[in-house]
Coordinates of C-alpha atoms in Angstrom, one line a residue:
X86 CA 0.0 0.0 0.1
X87 CA 1.2 3.5 -0.7
X88 CA 1.5 5.9 2.0
X89 CA 0.2 9.3 0.7
X90 CA 1.7 12.7 1.5
X91 CA 0.2 15.8 0.2
X92 CA -2.0 15.1 -2.6
X93 CA 0.1 15.3 -5.9
X94 CA 3.5 15.4 -4.1
X95 CA 4.6 11.9 -4.1
X96 CA 4.6 8.5 -2.1
X97 CA 6.5 6.0 -0.2
X98 CA 5.5 2.5 -1.2
X99 CA 6.4 -0.9 0.7
X100 CA 7.4 -3.8 -1.5
X101 CA 7.2 -7.1 0.5
X102 CA 10.3 -9.5 0.4
X103 CA 12.7 -7.0 -1.1
X104 CA 16.2 -6.4 0.5
X105 CA 15.3 -2.6 0.1
X106 CA 11.4 -2.7 0.5
X107 CA 10.6 1.1 0.4
X108 CA 10.2 2.9 -2.9
X109 CA 10.1 6.6 -3.0
X110 CA 8.3 8.3 -5.9
X111 CA 7.6 11.9 -6.6
X112 CA 4.6 13.2 -8.4
X113 CA 5.5 15.7 -11.3
X114 CA 2.0 16.6 -12.4
X115 CA 0.4 15.5 -15.9
X116 CA 2.1 15.8 -19.4
X117 CA 0.7 17.5 -22.5
X118 CA -1.7 14.4 -23.1
X119 CA -2.9 14.5 -19.4
X120 CA -0.9 11.3 -18.5
X121 CA 0.3 11.6 -14.7
X122 CA 4.2 11.7 -14.5
X123 CA 5.9 9.9 -11.7
X124 CA 9.5 9.4 -11.0
X125 CA 11.1 6.8 -8.8
X126 CA 13.6 8.3 -6.6
X127 CA 15.1 5.2 -5.3
X128 CA 14.7 2.1 -3.1
X129 CA 15.5 2.1 0.6
X130 CA 15.9 -0.1 3.6
X131 CA 13.8 1.8 5.7
X132 CA 10.7 4.2 5.8
X133 CA 12.6 6.9 7.2
X134 CA 15.4 7.0 4.3
X135 CA 12.7 6.7 1.7
X136 CA 10.7 9.8 3.4
X137 CA 14.1 11.7 3.6
X138 CA 14.7 11.2 -0.1
X139 CA 11.2 12.2 -1.0
X140 CA 11.4 15.3 1.3
X141 CA 14.6 16.4 -0.3
X142 CA 13.0 16.0 -3.6
X143 CA 10.1 18.3 -2.7
X144 CA 12.4 20.9 -1.3
X145 CA 14.3 21.0 -4.6
X146 CA 11.2 21.4 -6.6
X147 CA 9.9 23.9 -4.2
X148 CA 13.2 26.0 -4.5
X149 CA 12.9 25.9 -8.4
X150 CA 15.4 23.0 -9.0
X151 CA 15.1 19.9 -11.1
X152 CA 14.7 16.4 -10.2
X153 CA 17.4 13.9 -11.6
X154 CA 16.1 12.3 -14.6
X155 CA 18.1 9.6 -15.8
X156 CA 15.8 8.4 -18.6
X157 CA 16.5 5.0 -20.2
X158 CA 20.3 5.5 -19.7
X159 CA 22.1 2.4 -19.0
X160 CA 25.5 1.6 -17.2
X161 CA 27.1 1.2 -20.6
X162 CA 25.9 4.5 -21.7
X163 CA 27.2 6.2 -18.4
X164 CA 30.7 4.5 -18.8
X165 CA 31.0 6.0 -22.3
X166 CA 29.8 9.2 -21.0
X167 CA 32.3 9.1 -18.2
X168 CA 35.3 8.1 -20.7
X169 CA 34.3 10.8 -23.2
X170 CA 34.6 13.4 -20.2
X171 CA 38.1 12.3 -19.5
X172 CA 39.5 12.4 -22.9
X173 CA 41.2 15.9 -22.5
X174 CA 41.4 15.5 -18.6
X175 CA 43.9 12.6 -18.3
X176 CA 46.8 11.1 -20.3
X177 CA 45.9 8.9 -23.1
X178 CA 47.7 5.9 -21.1
X179 CA 45.5 6.4 -17.9
X180 CA 42.4 6.8 -20.1
X181 CA 43.2 3.6 -21.8
X182 CA 43.6 1.9 -18.5
X183 CA 40.1 3.1 -17.5
X184 CA 38.6 2.0 -20.7
X185 CA 39.9 -1.5 -20.3
X186 CA 39.1 -1.8 -16.7
X187 CA 35.6 -0.7 -16.9
X188 CA 34.8 -2.5 -20.2
X189 CA 36.3 -5.9 -18.8
X190 CA 34.8 -5.9 -15.2
X191 CA 32.1 -3.3 -14.8
X192 CA 30.1 -3.5 -18.3
X193 CA 29.7 -7.1 -18.6
X194 CA 28.1 -7.4 -15.2
X195 CA 26.0 -4.3 -15.1
X196 CA 26.3 -2.7 -18.5
X197 CA 22.8 -3.5 -19.6
X198 CA 21.1 -2.1 -16.6
X199 CA 19.3 1.1 -16.5
X200 CA 21.2 3.4 -13.9
X201 CA 18.1 4.2 -12.2
X202 CA 17.7 0.8 -11.2
X203 CA 21.3 0.1 -9.8
X204 CA 21.5 -0.3 -5.9
X205 CA 24.2 -0.8 -3.4
X206 CA 23.1 -4.4 -3.4
X207 CA 24.2 -4.5 -7.2
X208 CA 27.6 -3.0 -6.6
X209 CA 27.9 -5.5 -3.7
X210 CA 27.2 -8.3 -6.0
X211 CA 29.6 -7.0 -8.3
X212 CA 32.3 -6.8 -5.8
X213 CA 31.6 -10.3 -4.8
X214 CA 31.6 -11.8 -8.3
X215 CA 35.0 -10.3 -8.9
X216 CA 36.3 -11.8 -5.9
X217 CA 34.8 -15.2 -6.7
X218 CA 36.1 -15.1 -10.2
X219 CA 39.6 -14.6 -8.9
X220 CA 40.1 -11.2 -9.9
X221 CA 43.0 -9.5 -8.0
X222 CA 42.7 -7.3 -5.0
X223 CA 44.1 -4.2 -6.7
X224 CA 42.0 -4.6 -9.7
X225 CA 38.8 -5.1 -7.7
X226 CA 39.7 -1.7 -5.7
X227 CA 40.3 0.0 -9.0
X228 CA 36.9 -1.2 -10.6
X229 CA 35.0 0.1 -7.5
X230 CA 37.1 3.3 -7.4
X231 CA 36.0 3.8 -11.1
X232 CA 32.5 2.9 -10.6
X233 CA 32.2 5.5 -7.6
X234 CA 33.7 8.0 -10.3
X235 CA 31.2 7.0 -13.0
X236 CA 28.0 7.1 -10.8
X237 CA 29.3 10.5 -9.3
X238 CA 29.2 11.8 -13.0
X239 CA 25.6 10.8 -13.1
X240 CA 24.9 12.6 -10.1
X241 CA 26.7 15.8 -11.1
X242 CA 24.8 15.7 -14.4
X243 CA 21.5 15.3 -13.0
X244 CA 20.7 11.7 -13.8
X245 CA 20.9 10.3 -10.4
X246 CA 20.0 11.7 -7.0
X247 CA 22.4 9.5 -5.2
X248 CA 25.5 7.5 -5.8
X249 CA 24.8 3.8 -5.4
X250 CA 28.3 2.9 -4.6
X251 CA 28.4 5.5 -1.5
X252 CA 27.8 2.8 1.2
X253 CA 29.8 -0.1 -0.3
X254 CA 33.0 -0.8 1.3
X255 CA 35.9 -1.2 -0.9
X256 CA 38.8 -3.7 -0.4
X257 CA 41.6 -2.5 1.7
X258 CA 44.9 -2.7 -0.1
X259 CA 48.0 -3.9 1.8
X260 CA 50.8 -1.5 2.1
X261 CA 53.1 -2.8 -0.9
X262 CA 56.6 -4.2 0.0
X263 CA 59.1 -1.6 -1.6
X264 CA 61.5 -3.7 -4.0
X265 CA 65.1 -2.1 -3.7
X266 CA 68.7 -2.8 -3.8
X267 CA 71.5 -2.8 -1.3
X268 CA 74.1 -0.2 -2.1
X269 CA 76.4 -3.2 -3.3
X270 CA 73.9 -4.7 -5.4
X271 CA 73.4 -1.4 -7.2
X272 CA 77.3 -1.0 -7.7
X273 CA 77.3 -4.5 -9.0
X274 CA 74.4 -4.0 -11.3
X275 CA 76.2 -1.0 -13.0
X276 CA 79.5 -2.8 -13.3
X277 CA 77.9 -5.6 -15.0
X278 CA 75.9 -3.4 -17.4
X279 CA 79.1 -1.5 -18.2
X280 CA 80.8 -4.7 -18.9
X281 CA 78.2 -6.5 -21.0
X282 CA 75.9 -3.9 -22.5
X283 CA 76.1 -0.8 -24.8
X284 CA 77.1 2.4 -22.6
X285 CA 73.3 3.7 -23.0
X286 CA 72.2 0.9 -20.8
X287 CA 74.4 1.7 -17.8
X288 CA 73.5 5.3 -18.2
X289 CA 69.8 4.4 -18.3
X290 CA 70.3 2.3 -14.9
X291 CA 72.3 5.1 -13.4
X292 CA 69.7 7.6 -14.0
X293 CA 67.1 5.2 -12.4
X294 CA 69.3 5.1 -9.5
X295 CA 69.1 9.0 -9.1
X296 CA 65.3 8.5 -8.6
X297 CA 64.0 9.1 -12.1
X298 CA 61.0 7.4 -13.2
X299 CA 61.1 5.2 -16.2
X300 CA 59.2 7.7 -18.7
X301 CA 61.4 10.5 -17.3
X302 CA 64.6 8.5 -18.2
X303 CA 63.6 7.8 -21.8
X304 CA 62.1 11.3 -22.3
X305 CA 65.2 13.1 -21.4
X306 CA 66.8 15.3 -24.2
X307 CA 70.6 16.1 -24.2
X308 CA 69.6 19.6 -23.6
X309 CA 68.1 18.6 -20.3
X310 CA 71.5 17.2 -19.2
X311 CA 74.4 19.5 -17.9
X312 CA 77.3 17.2 -17.4
X313 CA 79.5 20.1 -16.3
X314 CA 77.2 21.1 -13.4
X315 CA 76.2 17.5 -12.8
X316 CA 72.6 18.2 -13.0
X317 CA 69.6 16.8 -15.2
X318 CA 66.5 19.1 -15.7
X319 CA 63.2 17.0 -15.8
X320 CA 60.4 18.6 -17.9
X321 CA 59.0 15.9 -20.2
X322 CA 58.5 12.0 -20.1
X323 CA 58.1 9.2 -22.8
X324 CA 54.6 7.7 -22.6
X325 CA 53.4 4.3 -24.2
X326 CA 49.7 3.2 -24.4
X327 CA 48.7 -0.2 -24.2
X328 CA 48.3 -0.5 -27.9
X329 CA 52.1 0.6 -28.3
X330 CA 51.6 4.3 -29.3
X331 CA 54.5 6.4 -27.9
X332 CA 54.5 10.2 -27.4
X333 CA 56.2 12.7 -25.3
X334 CA 54.2 14.5 -22.6
X335 CA 55.2 17.4 -20.5
X336 CA 55.5 16.7 -16.7
X337 CA 52.3 18.3 -15.3
X338 CA 52.8 19.1 -11.6
X339 CA 55.4 21.8 -10.3
X340 CA 57.2 19.0 -8.1
X341 CA 57.5 16.7 -10.9
X342 CA 59.3 19.4 -13.0
X343 CA 62.5 19.5 -11.0
X344 CA 66.3 19.6 -11.3
X345 CA 68.1 16.6 -9.9
X346 CA 71.9 16.6 -9.1
X347 CA 73.8 13.8 -10.4
X348 CA 76.4 11.7 -8.4
X349 CA 79.8 11.1 -10.0
X350 CA 79.0 7.6 -11.1
X351 CA 76.0 8.8 -12.7
X352 CA 77.5 11.7 -14.7
X353 CA 80.5 9.1 -15.6
X354 CA 78.2 6.7 -17.0
X355 CA 75.9 9.3 -18.9
X356 CA 79.5 10.8 -20.3
X357 CA 80.5 7.3 -21.3
X358 CA 77.3 6.9 -23.1
X359 CA 77.7 10.5 -25.0
X360 CA 81.3 9.6 -25.9
X361 CA 80.2 6.5 -27.7
X362 CA 77.8 8.4 -30.0
X363 CA 79.3 9.1 -33.4
X364 CA 78.7 12.9 -33.2
X365 CA 77.7 15.7 -30.8
X366 CA 73.9 15.3 -30.2
X367 CA 71.4 18.2 -30.8
X368 CA 70.0 19.5 -27.4
X369 CA 66.6 18.5 -28.7
X370 CA 67.4 14.9 -29.4
X371 CA 66.4 12.2 -26.9
X372 CA 69.2 10.9 -24.7
X373 CA 68.0 7.3 -25.3
X374 CA 67.0 6.1 -28.9
X375 CA 66.9 2.8 -30.8
X376 CA 69.3 2.2 -33.6
X377 CA 66.6 3.8 -36.0
X378 CA 66.7 6.9 -33.9
X379 CA 63.2 6.3 -32.5
X380 CA 62.2 6.5 -28.7
X381 CA 62.9 3.3 -26.8
X382 CA 60.1 0.8 -26.5
X383 CA 59.4 0.1 -22.9
X384 CA 58.9 -3.8 -23.8
X385 CA 62.3 -3.9 -25.8
X386 CA 64.2 -2.3 -23.1
X387 CA 63.0 -5.1 -20.5
X388 CA 63.5 -7.8 -22.7
X389 CA 66.7 -6.9 -24.6
X390 CA 68.6 -5.0 -22.0
X391 CA 67.3 -5.0 -18.5
X392 CA 66.7 -8.9 -18.1
X393 CA 70.1 -10.0 -19.4
X394 CA 71.8 -7.4 -17.1
X395 CA 69.8 -8.6 -14.0
X396 CA 70.5 -12.3 -14.8
X397 CA 74.2 -11.6 -15.5
X398 CA 74.3 -9.6 -11.9
X399 CA 72.4 -12.6 -10.2
X400 CA 69.7 -10.3 -9.0
X401 CA 66.5 -12.0 -10.7
X402 CA 64.9 -12.5 -7.3
X403 CA 64.9 -8.7 -6.7
X404 CA 62.4 -7.7 -9.7
X405 CA 64.7 -5.0 -10.9
X406 CA 63.3 -2.6 -13.0
X407 CA 63.5 1.3 -13.1
X408 CA 61.1 1.5 -10.4
X409 CA 63.0 -0.5 -7.8
X410 CA 66.0 1.4 -8.9
X411 CA 64.0 4.6 -8.1
X412 CA 63.1 3.0 -4.8
X413 CA 66.7 2.1 -4.2
X414 CA 67.5 5.9 -4.4
X415 CA 64.6 6.8 -1.9
X416 CA 65.3 4.3 0.5
X417 CA 69.2 4.9 0.7
X418 CA 68.8 8.8 1.2
X419 CA 66.2 8.3 3.8
X420 CA 68.3 5.7 5.5
X421 CA 71.2 8.0 5.4
X422 CA 69.3 10.7 7.2
X423 CA 67.9 12.7 4.4
X424 CA 64.8 14.6 5.6
X425 CA 61.4 13.9 4.1
X426 CA 60.9 17.3 2.2
X427 CA 64.1 16.8 0.5
X428 CA 63.4 13.2 -0.5
X429 CA 59.8 14.3 -1.7
X430 CA 61.8 17.1 -3.9
X431 CA 64.1 14.5 -5.1
X432 CA 61.1 12.1 -6.2
X433 CA 59.0 14.6 -7.6
X434 CA 56.1 13.8 -5.5
X435 CA 53.4 16.4 -5.4
X436 CA 52.7 15.7 -1.5
X437 CA 55.2 14.8 1.4
X438 CA 52.3 12.5 2.6
X439 CA 52.7 10.3 -0.7
X440 CA 56.6 10.0 0.2
X441 CA 55.6 9.1 3.8
X442 CA 53.1 6.6 2.7
X443 CA 55.5 4.8 0.5
X444 CA 58.7 5.0 2.3
X445 CA 57.5 5.2 6.3
X446 CA 59.3 2.2 7.3
X447 CA 62.6 3.4 5.7
X448 CA 62.7 6.3 7.9
X449 CA 65.1 5.7 10.7
X450 CA 64.0 6.4 14.2
X451 CA 66.2 8.8 15.7
X452 CA 64.2 9.5 19.0
X453 CA 67.1 9.4 21.2
X454 CA 69.1 11.8 19.3
X455 CA 65.8 14.2 19.0
X456 CA 65.2 14.0 22.8
X457 CA 69.0 14.7 23.7
X458 CA 68.8 17.7 21.5
X459 CA 65.6 18.8 23.2
X460 CA 67.0 18.3 26.6
X461 CA 70.1 20.5 25.4
X462 CA 67.9 23.4 24.3
X463 CA 65.8 23.5 27.3
X464 CA 68.3 22.7 29.8
X465 CA 70.6 25.4 28.2
X466 CA 68.1 28.0 27.7
X467 CA 68.7 31.6 29.1
X468 CA 66.0 32.3 31.6
X469 CA 67.3 35.8 32.4
X470 CA 64.1 37.2 30.8
X471 CA 61.8 35.0 32.8

């Protein structure tokens, strides 16, 4: 039975045997043919929730606002709308990840549903279905994070009154174990590269050990490197989509656009690479290119150069790539007493909290030293002005 509010305003109906039994509908008057127009606001676990949604909708109408109108839009339609909205907002590589993730996991399970019928129960089922299908924890978390953004777009565009993902708990990700090398292993890796590979391979590894990301290493131009001053200026990165398209992108954040001093062993490695070239390179030319002069392909780098060096150095168990080399730089400088803010600047993180989240366990606890300093400052303070 429907519990009527003021005539013509709306109603809350109880549907027996449903997980969310209370349906709230609002009365929008009649159309041009005289047919009554009603819109379902949602399905709720309690009558209180349903009445609250109805009240909010009525207040919206009273203030001259509009009620969300999803029409016949499906989840697939909404996903495409979301992806289109991101075409100029994110990197092509990021957009490709969004598209493949949503089309592989969300669309096959919920794509045919009208968005107005999607409830938190459907999102819970999506979460459980992925778990039962053996989808990895990080992928499940990414799907649910993206689903939240997709449905939030529907709310912002006036298609939905509420986000059905809002009350669904997402899997908690464990703190990842940071793969990194010891100073001895890093030195050995560079030596093996110097003995077994073309000079550019040692140079690329050395720059990774200076905290540069893979795309930053392979996006470097000769004009970005000042070997005399021992510095490298980071302004762009090489990107590669899942389909293999390569492009150069400017580094977007102020912190990622940075200048990194080069240790002597890195300067020497880069200089050996430069001296191996048949002619002095133009400042706009990439530091690392294939034999044909094209940018290095990430897959070729791993298969043809990195893996053989790692195997020859006996470091297969370390999962060595440029990312662990970057981690090596961070863990070594933090372990040596470098402060968090300086390490953040070296890594190009936008926030110090990001650096702390990743490397907290590698920051030494110097509480004894800190308290000794506090003791000396207070005990030795001049109290003549007291």
